[in-house]
Structures are given as C-alpha cells and as structure tokens.
Tab-separated table of N, CA and C in Angstrom:
chain	number	residue	atom	x	y	z
A	1	MET	N	15.197	15.514	-16.804
A	1	MET	CA	15.082	14.066	-16.630
A	1	MET	C	13.799	13.752	-15.873
A	2	SER	N	12.980	12.894	-16.426
A	2	SER	CA	11.731	12.509	-15.783
A	2	SER	C	11.968	11.426	-14.746
A	3	ASN	N	11.172	11.468	-13.707
A	3	ASN	CA	11.201	10.479	-12.636
A	3	ASN	C	9.899	9.696	-12.670
A	4	ILE	N	9.877	8.560	-11.967
A	4	ILE	CA	8.687	7.713	-11.885
A	4	ILE	C	8.083	7.840	-10.491
A	5	ALA	N	6.750	7.971	-10.438
A	5	ALA	CA	6.052	7.992	-9.152
A	5	ALA	C	4.708	7.287	-9.295
A	6	ILE	N	4.251	6.736	-8.177
A	6	ILE	CA	2.938	6.094	-8.120
A	6	ILE	C	2.241	6.573	-6.858
A	7	LEU	N	1.004	7.019	-7.020
A	7	LEU	CA	0.152	7.349	-5.887
A	7	LEU	C	-0.915	6.269	-5.825
A	8	SER	N	-1.099	5.669	-4.657
A	8	SER	CA	-2.015	4.541	-4.520
A	8	SER	C	-2.937	4.717	-3.325
A	9	VAL	N	-4.203	4.452	-3.546
A	9	VAL	CA	-5.175	4.302	-2.463
A	9	VAL	C	-5.691	2.881	-2.640
A	10	ASN	N	-5.348	2.008	-1.683
A	10	ASN	CA	-5.684	0.595	-1.872
A	10	ASN	C	-6.196	-0.050	-0.594
A	11	HIS	N	-6.501	-1.328	-0.693
A	11	HIS	CA	-7.105	-2.108	0.391
A	11	HIS	C	-6.239	-2.171	1.646
A	12	GLN	N	-4.958	-1.897	1.543
A	12	GLN	CA	-4.087	-1.989	2.713
A	12	GLN	C	-4.296	-0.841	3.698
A	13	LEU	N	-4.594	0.353	3.189
A	13	LEU	CA	-4.760	1.513	4.066
A	13	LEU	C	-6.163	2.095	4.074
A	14	ALA	N	-6.899	1.915	2.997
A	14	ALA	CA	-8.183	2.604	2.855
A	14	ALA	C	-9.363	1.651	2.992
A	15	PRO	N	-10.355	2.043	3.791
A	15	PRO	CA	-11.572	1.230	3.867
A	15	PRO	C	-12.343	1.318	2.546
A	16	VAL	N	-13.306	0.435	2.380
A	16	VAL	CA	-14.089	0.368	1.147
A	16	VAL	C	-14.708	1.723	0.807
A	17	ALA	N	-15.248	2.415	1.793
A	17	ALA	CA	-15.911	3.703	1.534
A	17	ALA	C	-14.966	4.702	0.872
A	18	ILE	N	-13.729	4.747	1.299
A	18	ILE	CA	-12.738	5.657	0.705
A	18	ILE	C	-12.355	5.169	-0.687
A	19	ARG	N	-12.140	3.872	-0.831
A	19	ARG	CA	-11.781	3.320	-2.151
A	19	ARG	C	-12.876	3.595	-3.172
A	20	GLU	N	-14.131	3.499	-2.734
A	20	GLU	CA	-15.244	3.793	-3.639
A	20	GLU	C	-15.266	5.267	-4.029
A	21	LYS	N	-14.941	6.151	-3.081
A	21	LYS	CA	-14.946	7.594	-3.371
A	21	LYS	C	-13.876	7.988	-4.379
A	22	VAL	N	-12.722	7.348	-4.338
A	22	VAL	CA	-11.620	7.743	-5.230
A	22	VAL	C	-11.562	6.913	-6.512
A	23	ALA	N	-12.517	6.024	-6.693
A	23	ALA	CA	-12.534	5.198	-7.906
A	23	ALA	C	-12.916	6.048	-9.119
A	24	PHE	N	-12.346	5.702	-10.254
A	24	PHE	CA	-12.673	6.345	-11.525
A	24	PHE	C	-13.551	5.398	-12.330
A	25	SER	N	-14.672	5.896	-12.827
A	25	SER	CA	-15.475	5.099	-13.755
A	25	SER	C	-14.774	5.115	-15.109
A	26	GLN	N	-15.186	4.232	-15.986
A	26	GLN	CA	-14.578	4.168	-17.322
A	26	GLN	C	-14.688	5.513	-18.040
A	27	SER	N	-15.836	6.176	-17.885
A	27	SER	CA	-16.041	7.460	-18.576
A	27	SER	C	-15.223	8.598	-17.963
A	28	GLU	N	-14.732	8.415	-16.752
A	28	GLU	CA	-13.923	9.450	-16.093
A	28	GLU	C	-12.431	9.319	-16.386
A	29	LEU	N	-12.008	8.182	-16.932
A	29	LEU	CA	-10.576	7.940	-17.123
A	29	LEU	C	-9.921	8.903	-18.106
A	30	ALA	N	-10.480	9.053	-19.293
A	30	ALA	CA	-9.863	9.932	-20.296
A	30	ALA	C	-9.777	11.379	-19.811
A	31	PRO	N	-10.853	11.944	-19.233
A	31	PRO	CA	-10.732	13.312	-18.711
A	31	PRO	C	-9.706	13.425	-17.574
A	32	ALA	N	-9.615	12.402	-16.735
A	32	ALA	CA	-8.637	12.428	-15.638
A	32	ALA	C	-7.217	12.431	-16.190
A	33	ILE	N	-6.958	11.571	-17.151
A	33	ILE	CA	-5.624	11.500	-17.756
A	33	ILE	C	-5.295	12.814	-18.459
A	34	SER	N	-6.260	13.350	-19.179
A	34	SER	CA	-6.067	14.631	-19.868
A	34	SER	C	-5.758	15.746	-18.876
A	35	SER	N	-6.484	15.764	-17.776
A	35	SER	CA	-6.261	16.774	-16.739
A	35	SER	C	-4.867	16.645	-16.129
A	36	LEU	N	-4.456	15.426	-15.849
A	36	LEU	CA	-3.120	15.205	-15.290
A	36	LEU	C	-2.033	15.656	-16.261
A	37	LEU	N	-2.209	15.334	-17.524
A	37	LEU	CA	-1.202	15.695	-18.525
A	37	LEU	C	-1.167	17.194	-18.811
A	38	SER	N	-2.230	17.903	-18.443
A	38	SER	CA	-2.260	19.348	-18.684
A	38	SER	C	-1.407	20.122	-17.678
A	39	THR	N	-0.976	19.460	-16.616
A	39	THR	CA	-0.101	20.125	-15.646
A	39	THR	C	1.328	20.127	-16.175
A	40	GLN	N	2.098	21.102	-15.764
A	40	GLN	CA	3.498	21.186	-16.191
A	40	GLN	C	4.327	20.044	-15.629
A	41	GLU	N	3.967	19.568	-14.450
A	41	GLU	CA	4.790	18.589	-13.743
A	41	GLU	C	4.735	17.188	-14.340
A	42	ILE	N	3.591	16.805	-14.901
A	42	ILE	CA	3.379	15.420	-15.329
A	42	ILE	C	3.637	15.271	-16.823
A	43	LYS	N	4.504	14.318	-17.146
A	43	LYS	CA	4.908	14.084	-18.539
A	43	LYS	C	4.128	12.945	-19.188
A	44	ALA	N	3.753	11.943	-18.400
A	44	ALA	CA	3.013	10.783	-18.904
A	44	ALA	C	2.267	10.162	-17.732
A	45	CYS	N	1.167	9.452	-18.016
A	45	CYS	CA	0.446	8.837	-16.896
A	45	CYS	C	-0.439	7.678	-17.329
A	46	VAL	N	-0.694	6.821	-16.342
A	46	VAL	CA	-1.638	5.714	-16.444
A	46	VAL	C	-2.468	5.763	-15.173
A	47	VAL	N	-3.779	5.575	-15.307
A	47	VAL	CA	-4.661	5.526	-14.143
A	47	VAL	C	-5.276	4.133	-14.086
A	48	LEU	N	-5.090	3.469	-12.950
A	48	LEU	CA	-5.665	2.147	-12.698
A	48	LEU	C	-6.729	2.305	-11.628
A	49	SER	N	-7.932	1.832	-11.902
A	49	SER	CA	-8.999	1.925	-10.912
A	49	SER	C	-9.763	0.611	-10.882
A	50	THR	N	-9.682	-0.078	-9.744
A	50	THR	CA	-10.374	-1.352	-9.537
A	50	THR	C	-11.144	-1.251	-8.226
A	51	CYS	N	-11.808	-2.322	-7.833
A	51	CYS	CA	-12.550	-2.289	-6.573
A	51	CYS	C	-11.623	-2.207	-5.359
A	52	ASN	N	-10.388	-2.635	-5.503
A	52	ASN	CA	-9.465	-2.635	-4.367
A	52	ASN	C	-8.380	-1.578	-4.427
A	53	ARG	N	-8.305	-0.818	-5.519
A	53	ARG	CA	-7.256	0.194	-5.615
A	53	ARG	C	-7.543	1.209	-6.709
A	54	SER	N	-7.100	2.424	-6.451
A	54	SER	CA	-6.987	3.457	-7.478
A	54	SER	C	-5.545	3.911	-7.422
A	55	GLU	N	-4.856	3.841	-8.564
A	55	GLU	CA	-3.444	4.196	-8.606
A	55	GLU	C	-3.175	5.075	-9.808
A	56	ILE	N	-2.297	6.044	-9.599
A	56	ILE	CA	-1.873	6.938	-10.669
A	56	ILE	C	-0.375	6.743	-10.840
A	57	PHE	N	0.019	6.319	-12.025
A	57	PHE	CA	1.422	6.091	-12.376
A	57	PHE	C	1.847	7.254	-13.264
A	58	VAL	N	2.924	7.940	-12.905
A	58	VAL	CA	3.351	9.093	-13.705
A	58	VAL	C	4.862	9.133	-13.882
A	59	THR	N	5.269	9.818	-14.944
A	59	THR	CA	6.631	10.328	-15.021
A	59	THR	C	6.472	11.830	-14.847
A	60	TYR	N	7.438	12.440	-14.173
A	60	TYR	CA	7.254	13.834	-13.775
A	60	TYR	C	8.585	14.571	-13.685
A	61	ASP	N	8.473	15.890	-13.674
A	61	ASP	CA	9.590	16.797	-13.421
A	61	ASP	C	9.112	17.812	-12.389
A	62	ALA	N	9.137	17.437	-11.132
A	62	ALA	CA	8.687	18.324	-10.058
A	62	ALA	C	9.169	17.781	-8.724
A	63	GLU	N	9.245	18.654	-7.754
A	63	GLU	CA	9.653	18.215	-6.418
A	63	GLU	C	8.454	17.870	-5.543
A	64	ASN	N	7.290	18.382	-5.877
A	64	ASN	CA	6.114	18.212	-5.023
A	64	ASN	C	5.064	17.303	-5.656
A	65	ILE	N	5.494	16.299	-6.392
A	65	ILE	CA	4.549	15.490	-7.162
A	65	ILE	C	3.570	14.714	-6.272
A	66	ARG	N	4.004	14.299	-5.105
A	66	ARG	CA	3.076	13.601	-4.194
A	66	ARG	C	1.900	14.508	-3.854
A	67	GLU	N	2.210	15.748	-3.534
A	67	GLU	CA	1.168	16.723	-3.210
A	67	GLU	C	0.285	17.005	-4.430
A	68	VAL	N	0.902	17.175	-5.591
A	68	VAL	CA	0.148	17.430	-6.830
A	68	VAL	C	-0.843	16.293	-7.091
A	69	LEU	N	-0.382	15.050	-6.992
A	69	LEU	CA	-1.239	13.894	-7.270
A	69	LEU	C	-2.331	13.723	-6.220
A	70	THR	N	-1.976	13.919	-4.956
A	70	THR	CA	-2.969	13.770	-3.883
A	70	THR	C	-4.040	14.848	-3.992
A	71	LYS	N	-3.627	16.086	-4.270
A	71	LYS	CA	-4.604	17.175	-4.438
A	71	LYS	C	-5.497	16.916	-5.649
A	72	PHE	N	-4.917	16.388	-6.712
A	72	PHE	CA	-5.717	16.044	-7.894
A	72	PHE	C	-6.776	15.011	-7.531
A	73	LEU	N	-6.371	13.939	-6.866
A	73	LEU	CA	-7.301	12.872	-6.490
A	73	LEU	C	-8.390	13.413	-5.565
A	74	ALA	N	-8.003	14.222	-4.595
A	74	ALA	CA	-8.966	14.793	-3.650
A	74	ALA	C	-9.959	15.715	-4.364
A	75	SER	N	-9.459	16.630	-5.156
A	75	SER	CA	-10.357	17.595	-5.814
A	75	SER	C	-11.242	16.927	-6.864
A	76	THR	N	-10.710	15.952	-7.576
A	76	THR	CA	-11.488	15.245	-8.597
A	76	THR	C	-12.679	14.515	-7.985
A	77	HIS	N	-12.501	14.018	-6.768
A	77	HIS	CA	-13.552	13.212	-6.139
A	77	HIS	C	-14.249	13.915	-4.977
A	78	GLY	N	-13.986	15.213	-4.797
A	78	GLY	CA	-14.677	15.985	-3.767
A	78	GLY	C	-14.357	15.562	-2.348
A	79	ILE	N	-13.092	15.261	-2.098
A	79	ILE	CA	-12.643	14.839	-0.767
A	79	ILE	C	-11.666	15.879	-0.237
A	80	GLU	N	-11.698	16.123	1.052
A	80	GLU	CA	-10.727	17.030	1.670
A	80	GLU	C	-9.327	16.447	1.524
A	81	TYR	N	-8.416	17.263	1.053
A	81	TYR	CA	-7.021	16.845	0.876
A	81	TYR	C	-6.460	16.262	2.173
A	82	SER	N	-6.657	16.975	3.276
A	82	SER	CA	-6.078	16.544	4.559
A	82	SER	C	-6.660	15.215	5.040
A	83	SER	N	-7.922	14.947	4.727
A	83	SER	CA	-8.516	13.681	5.172
A	83	SER	C	-8.111	12.513	4.273
A	84	LEU	N	-7.679	12.796	3.052
A	84	LEU	CA	-7.251	11.735	2.140
A	84	LEU	C	-5.831	11.257	2.438
A	85	LEU	N	-5.003	12.133	2.986
A	85	LEU	CA	-3.577	11.831	3.195
A	85	LEU	C	-3.315	10.519	3.925
A	86	GLN	N	-4.124	10.208	4.930
A	86	GLN	CA	-3.884	9.005	5.735
A	86	GLN	C	-4.106	7.708	4.952
A	87	TYR	N	-4.776	7.799	3.807
A	87	TYR	CA	-5.093	6.609	3.020
A	87	TYR	C	-4.209	6.441	1.788
A	88	VAL	N	-3.271	7.354	1.601
A	88	VAL	CA	-2.450	7.385	0.395
A	88	VAL	C	-1.098	6.724	0.628
A	89	SER	N	-0.711	5.868	-0.302
A	89	SER	CA	0.657	5.335	-0.346
A	89	SER	C	1.338	5.990	-1.538
A	90	TYR	N	2.620	6.274	-1.386
A	90	TYR	CA	3.365	6.954	-2.441
A	90	TYR	C	4.678	6.221	-2.667
A	91	PHE	N	4.997	6.014	-3.933
A	91	PHE	CA	6.223	5.313	-4.298
A	91	PHE	C	6.916	6.092	-5.405
A	92	GLU	N	8.239	6.159	-5.338
A	92	GLU	CA	8.981	6.770	-6.441
A	92	GLU	C	10.265	5.998	-6.680
A	93	GLY	N	10.820	6.174	-7.862
A	93	GLY	CA	12.074	5.515	-8.210
A	93	GLY	C	11.980	4.006	-8.115
A	94	ASN	N	12.976	3.405	-7.449
A	94	ASN	CA	13.026	1.942	-7.324
A	94	ASN	C	11.836	1.374	-6.562
A	95	GLN	N	11.331	2.128	-5.579
A	95	GLN	CA	10.143	1.666	-4.845
A	95	GLN	C	8.935	1.580	-5.779
A	96	ALA	N	8.839	2.512	-6.712
A	96	ALA	CA	7.737	2.492	-7.683
A	96	ALA	C	7.849	1.273	-8.594
A	97	ILE	N	9.062	0.973	-9.020
A	97	ILE	CA	9.290	-0.201	-9.874
A	97	ILE	C	8.900	-1.473	-9.122
A	98	GLU	N	9.335	-1.580	-7.884
A	98	GLU	CA	8.990	-2.750	-7.065
A	98	GLU	C	7.479	-2.844	-6.858
A	99	HIS	N	6.845	-1.707	-6.588
A	99	HIS	CA	5.405	-1.708	-6.337
A	99	HIS	C	4.619	-2.196	-7.557
A	100	ILE	N	4.899	-1.651	-8.727
A	100	ILE	CA	4.133	-2.054	-9.914
A	100	ILE	C	4.366	-3.528	-10.243
A	101	CYS	N	5.568	-4.023	-10.014
A	101	CYS	CA	5.835	-5.452	-10.249
A	101	CYS	C	5.039	-6.311	-9.274
A	102	ASN	N	4.968	-5.897	-8.010
A	102	ASN	CA	4.173	-6.625	-7.020
A	102	ASN	C	2.689	-6.606	-7.370
A	103	VAL	N	2.198	-5.447	-7.806
A	103	VAL	CA	0.792	-5.335	-8.197
A	103	VAL	C	0.511	-6.246	-9.390
A	104	ALA	N	1.327	-6.161	-10.424
A	104	ALA	CA	1.109	-6.952	-11.643
A	104	ALA	C	1.124	-8.454	-11.367
A	105	ALA	N	1.962	-8.876	-10.436
A	105	ALA	CA	2.081	-10.304	-10.113
A	105	ALA	C	1.018	-10.783	-9.132
A	106	GLY	N	0.199	-9.876	-8.622
A	106	GLY	CA	-0.818	-10.259	-7.654
A	106	GLY	C	-0.281	-10.392	-6.240
A	107	LEU	N	0.937	-9.911	-6.009
A	107	LEU	CA	1.551	-10.018	-4.682
A	107	LEU	C	1.081	-8.917	-3.739
A	108	ASP	N	0.398	-7.912	-4.274
A	108	ASP	CA	-0.105	-6.802	-3.478
A	108	ASP	C	-1.636	-6.809	-3.458
A	109	SER	N	-2.220	-7.943	-3.791
A	109	SER	CA	-3.674	-8.054	-3.888
A	109	SER	C	-4.294	-8.468	-2.563
A	110	LEU	N	-5.589	-8.187	-2.432
A	110	LEU	CA	-6.333	-8.595	-1.241
A	110	LEU	C	-6.235	-10.108	-1.061
A	111	VAL	N	-6.379	-10.843	-2.164
A	111	VAL	CA	-6.160	-12.287	-2.169
A	111	VAL	C	-4.842	-12.516	-2.903
A	112	LEU	N	-3.846	-12.970	-2.165
A	112	LEU	CA	-2.503	-13.139	-2.718
A	112	LEU	C	-2.522	-13.985	-3.984
A	113	GLY	N	-1.944	-13.448	-5.039
A	113	GLY	CA	-1.807	-14.189	-6.280
A	113	GLY	C	-2.978	-14.115	-7.231
A	114	GLU	N	-4.025	-13.372	-6.882
A	114	GLU	CA	-5.175	-13.316	-7.792
A	114	GLU	C	-4.734	-12.746	-9.136
A	115	PRO	N	-5.155	-13.375	-10.225
A	115	PRO	CA	-4.656	-12.988	-11.545
A	115	PRO	C	-5.405	-11.837	-12.218
A	116	GLN	N	-6.570	-11.440	-11.704
A	116	GLN	CA	-7.375	-10.410	-12.364
A	116	GLN	C	-6.635	-9.080	-12.479
A	117	ILE	N	-5.809	-8.757	-11.489
A	117	ILE	CA	-5.123	-7.470	-11.490
A	117	ILE	C	-4.183	-7.337	-12.686
A	118	PHE	N	-3.595	-8.436	-13.128
A	118	PHE	CA	-2.705	-8.389	-14.292
A	118	PHE	C	-3.463	-7.869	-15.514
A	119	GLY	N	-4.636	-8.421	-15.752
A	119	GLY	CA	-5.462	-7.976	-16.875
A	119	GLY	C	-5.931	-6.542	-16.715
A	120	GLN	N	-6.288	-6.173	-15.489
A	120	GLN	CA	-6.735	-4.801	-15.237
A	120	GLN	C	-5.607	-3.802	-15.473
A	121	LEU	N	-4.406	-4.173	-15.065
A	121	LEU	CA	-3.246	-3.305	-15.270
A	121	LEU	C	-2.928	-3.181	-16.765
A	122	LYS	N	-3.035	-4.289	-17.489
A	122	LYS	CA	-2.801	-4.248	-18.945
A	122	LYS	C	-3.834	-3.357	-19.637
A	123	GLU	N	-5.089	-3.438	-19.199
A	123	GLU	CA	-6.140	-2.588	-19.775
A	123	GLU	C	-5.863	-1.110	-19.508
A	124	ALA	N	-5.442	-0.780	-18.284
A	124	ALA	CA	-5.137	0.612	-17.940
A	124	ALA	C	-3.968	1.124	-18.780
A	125	TYR	N	-2.953	0.296	-18.926
A	125	TYR	CA	-1.789	0.635	-19.750
A	125	TYR	C	-2.215	0.873	-21.195
A	126	GLN	N	-2.995	-0.040	-21.757
A	126	GLN	CA	-3.422	0.078	-23.154
A	126	GLN	C	-4.294	1.309	-23.362
A	127	PHE	N	-5.146	1.615	-22.387
A	127	PHE	CA	-6.009	2.795	-22.478
A	127	PHE	C	-5.160	4.058	-22.580
A	128	SER	N	-4.152	4.167	-21.716
A	128	SER	CA	-3.261	5.332	-21.762
A	128	SER	C	-2.453	5.361	-23.052
A	129	LYS	N	-2.028	4.200	-23.491
A	129	LYS	CA	-1.265	4.123	-24.747
A	129	LYS	C	-2.122	4.612	-25.912
A	130	ASP	N	-3.382	4.177	-25.955
A	130	ASP	CA	-4.292	4.597	-27.020
A	130	ASP	C	-4.542	6.106	-26.996
A	131	LEU	N	-4.485	6.711	-25.815
A	131	LEU	CA	-4.671	8.161	-25.680
A	131	LEU	C	-3.397	8.944	-25.985
A	132	GLY	N	-2.281	8.237	-26.158
A	132	GLY	CA	-1.000	8.917	-26.362
A	132	GLY	C	-0.453	9.500	-25.078
A	133	ALA	N	-0.808	8.886	-23.946
A	133	ALA	CA	-0.438	9.414	-22.632
A	133	ALA	C	0.834	8.792	-22.056
A	134	LEU	N	1.514	7.928	-22.830
A	134	LEU	CA	2.726	7.272	-22.343
A	134	LEU	C	3.967	7.945	-22.910
A	135	ASP	N	5.063	7.800	-22.190
A	135	ASP	CA	6.379	8.146	-22.722
A	135	ASP	C	7.223	6.874	-22.682
A	136	LYS	N	8.462	6.968	-23.118
A	136	LYS	CA	9.319	5.775	-23.170
A	136	LYS	C	9.551	5.189	-21.784
A	137	ILE	N	9.616	6.029	-20.773
A	137	ILE	CA	9.886	5.552	-19.414
A	137	ILE	C	8.718	4.713	-18.900
A	138	LEU	N	7.489	5.236	-19.002
A	138	LEU	CA	6.328	4.455	-18.543
A	138	LEU	C	6.134	3.214	-19.405
A	139	GLU	N	6.391	3.340	-20.680
A	139	GLU	CA	6.292	2.182	-21.583
A	139	GLU	C	7.211	1.060	-21.094
A	140	LYS	N	8.458	1.396	-20.808
A	140	LYS	CA	9.422	0.392	-20.325
A	140	LYS	C	9.037	-0.133	-18.947
A	141	LEU	N	8.547	0.745	-18.078
A	141	LEU	CA	8.136	0.334	-16.736
A	141	LEU	C	7.037	-0.722	-16.810
A	142	PHE	N	6.017	-0.465	-17.599
A	142	PHE	CA	4.906	-1.414	-17.694
A	142	PHE	C	5.330	-2.712	-18.370
A	143	GLN	N	6.137	-2.630	-19.411
A	143	GLN	CA	6.624	-3.852	-20.063
A	143	GLN	C	7.442	-4.692	-19.084
A	144	HIS	N	8.265	-4.029	-18.276
A	144	HIS	CA	9.055	-4.736	-17.256
A	144	HIS	C	8.127	-5.396	-16.228
A	145	ALA	N	7.104	-4.672	-15.789
A	145	ALA	CA	6.162	-5.222	-14.806
A	145	ALA	C	5.429	-6.435	-15.368
A	146	PHE	N	5.020	-6.365	-16.627
A	146	PHE	CA	4.310	-7.495	-17.240
A	146	PHE	C	5.217	-8.717	-17.359
A	147	LYS	N	6.456	-8.509	-17.762
A	147	LYS	CA	7.412	-9.626	-17.863
A	147	LYS	C	7.677	-10.235	-16.489
A	148	THR	N	7.848	-9.376	-15.498
A	148	THR	CA	8.105	-9.847	-14.133
A	148	THR	C	6.925	-10.657	-13.614
A	149	ALA	N	5.710	-10.166	-13.828
A	149	ALA	CA	4.513	-10.872	-13.358
A	149	ALA	C	4.393	-12.244	-14.013
A	150	LYS	N	4.644	-12.314	-15.309
A	150	LYS	CA	4.584	-13.608	-16.002
A	150	LYS	C	5.626	-14.569	-15.448
A	151	LYS	N	6.813	-14.050	-15.168
A	151	LYS	CA	7.881	-14.883	-14.609
A	151	LYS	C	7.494	-15.394	-13.219
A	152	VAL	N	6.931	-14.531	-12.391
A	152	VAL	CA	6.492	-14.935	-11.048
A	152	VAL	C	5.448	-16.040	-11.153
A	153	ARG	N	4.498	-15.890	-12.057
A	153	ARG	CA	3.427	-16.876	-12.190
A	153	ARG	C	3.932	-18.209	-12.740
A	154	THR	N	4.940	-18.183	-13.609
A	154	THR	CA	5.436	-19.436	-14.185
A	154	THR	C	6.518	-20.087	-13.331
A	155	ASP	N	7.300	-19.294	-12.611
A	155	ASP	CA	8.426	-19.837	-11.843
A	155	ASP	C	8.091	-20.149	-10.388
A	156	THR	N	6.897	-19.792	-9.945
A	156	THR	CA	6.500	-20.076	-8.563
A	156	THR	C	5.163	-20.815	-8.587
A	157	SER	N	4.716	-21.236	-7.436
A	157	SER	CA	3.429	-21.936	-7.358
A	157	SER	C	2.270	-20.972	-7.117
A	158	ILE	N	2.530	-19.673	-7.191
A	158	ILE	CA	1.477	-18.698	-6.894
A	158	ILE	C	0.287	-18.817	-7.843
A	159	GLY	N	0.517	-19.234	-9.060
A	159	GLY	CA	-0.568	-19.346	-10.025
A	159	GLY	C	-1.167	-20.736	-10.136
A	160	SER	N	-0.802	-21.642	-9.233
A	160	SER	CA	-1.230	-23.036	-9.366
A	160	SER	C	-2.654	-23.307	-8.895
A	161	SER	N	-3.215	-22.429	-8.088
A	161	SER	CA	-4.572	-22.635	-7.585
A	161	SER	C	-5.466	-21.496	-8.041
A	162	PRO	N	-6.741	-21.787	-8.278
A	162	PRO	CA	-7.657	-20.707	-8.635
A	162	PRO	C	-7.862	-19.802	-7.422
A	163	VAL	N	-7.646	-18.501	-7.610
A	163	VAL	CA	-7.825	-17.574	-6.495
A	163	VAL	C	-8.532	-16.316	-6.963
A	164	SER	N	-9.457	-15.883	-6.144
A	164	SER	CA	-10.129	-14.604	-6.290
A	164	SER	C	-10.904	-14.409	-5.000
A	165	VAL	N	-11.372	-13.214	-4.765
A	165	VAL	CA	-12.181	-12.970	-3.573
A	165	VAL	C	-13.436	-13.833	-3.643
A	166	ALA	N	-14.055	-13.917	-4.813
A	166	ALA	CA	-15.273	-14.717	-4.974
A	166	ALA	C	-14.995	-16.195	-4.712
A	167	TYR	N	-13.898	-16.705	-5.252
A	167	TYR	CA	-13.533	-18.107	-5.051
A	167	TYR	C	-13.334	-18.393	-3.560
A	168	CYS	N	-12.623	-17.516	-2.872
A	168	CYS	CA	-12.385	-17.695	-1.434
A	168	CYS	C	-13.697	-17.637	-0.650
A	169	ALA	N	-14.612	-16.758	-1.054
A	169	ALA	CA	-15.904	-16.653	-0.377
A	169	ALA	C	-16.710	-17.936	-0.548
A	170	VAL	N	-16.703	-18.495	-1.737
A	170	VAL	CA	-17.420	-19.752	-1.993
A	170	VAL	C	-16.831	-20.873	-1.151
A	171	LYS	N	-15.518	-20.990	-1.122
A	171	LYS	CA	-14.861	-22.050	-0.342
A	171	LYS	C	-15.154	-21.897	1.148
A	172	LEU	N	-15.124	-20.660	1.647
A	172	LEU	CA	-15.425	-20.417	3.057
A	172	LEU	C	-16.878	-20.774	3.357
A	173	SER	N	-17.784	-20.406	2.463
A	173	SER	CA	-19.200	-20.741	2.636
A	173	SER	C	-19.409	-22.248	2.673
A	174	GLU	N	-18.707	-22.963	1.806
A	174	GLU	CA	-18.817	-24.423	1.788
A	174	GLU	C	-18.368	-25.018	3.112
A	175	LYS	N	-17.303	-24.468	3.694
A	175	LYS	CA	-16.813	-24.975	4.979
A	175	LYS	C	-17.794	-24.672	6.103
A	176	ILE	N	-18.380	-23.489	6.063
A	176	ILE	CA	-19.293	-23.076	7.127
A	176	ILE	C	-20.610	-23.841	7.062
A	177	PHE	N	-21.144	-24.018	5.868
A	177	PHE	CA	-22.489	-24.555	5.719
A	177	PHE	C	-22.555	-26.036	5.373
A	178	THR	N	-21.429	-26.743	5.390
A	178	THR	CA	-21.486	-28.184	5.129
A	178	THR	C	-20.886	-28.951	6.273
C-alpha cells in the first residue's frame, strides 16, 4: 500500500538563499523526477519549484522516506544534508492532504490568497502526468486539491482582491511616496 508524503522547503522556514539553492530549473525537472522514480521507495512524484517553495510530492513504500527525500534534495543541489534539515517541512497522510489543499488555495503563500500558486501547481502536476510519473493516488490527491482550491476561492472572499507580492509592493510604494 502506497502512502502520501510531501517534502517542502518554503518561505516559512527557509531564507531566500536556501530557497534559491534548492530550486529546480525547468530543464532539471524531468531528470529529478526520473531520479526519484528510479528509487525502490518512490512510486509516483510531482516536483513543484517556485520562487517561494520547492516541494516534492510522492507516493511511497518505505519507512525512511523523509530521509530519502531530504538526502535527494541535498545531493541534487550540493547542500550538506545536516544543514538542510532545519529548513525542511515534512507532511504525510492527512497532513499532506491538508498541506497541498492549503498550497493550492493560496493559504500557505507569502501573500495570503495569491492565485499564481494554483497555476504553478497545475503546471507541475501536468508535467509529471505527461512524463507518466503519476499513480492513481497522486492523481486523486491533486484533483482533490484543485477542487478544494476552487471552492475556497468561490466560497470565501479570499479571491476578491488582486494579490501578489508585486501588487503589495506597488501599493506599499504608493503609500510611502505619496
């Protein structure tokens, strides 16, 4: 039976310098996914890499998956495993489901409610799907997260105002300089 896990390095724990070190460029995504899938422990995966987070979503059959994922991230980006640990968040089972829903809805974003993450998550999902890197469990997880995010945006006022880091910076500048 496969389990769900997410390893995250994001704006909540990691400074920009660390987030930049663990980021995956577009050309690095396919080799990273292929490398993850080549391990016995990982059955399916999606890699999300944005300016504020790098996250690895997997289904797995192993007891040490947190260590496997953290070591992968560290070795892939030339970082000491022990120094990366303090910046890593790990979620499994129901916590993983809650986390991906929060991310998709923009509730875990630097700017609460920003909608860009939804599109970025959909792109990461589609990229893995195109590579054949998904299983039924991850497929259902992402579909659930997308439905939940849409419901949050339509049933709450979180999507009623334009929000992004750039938008907030412009508004703050207007207040300071006018």
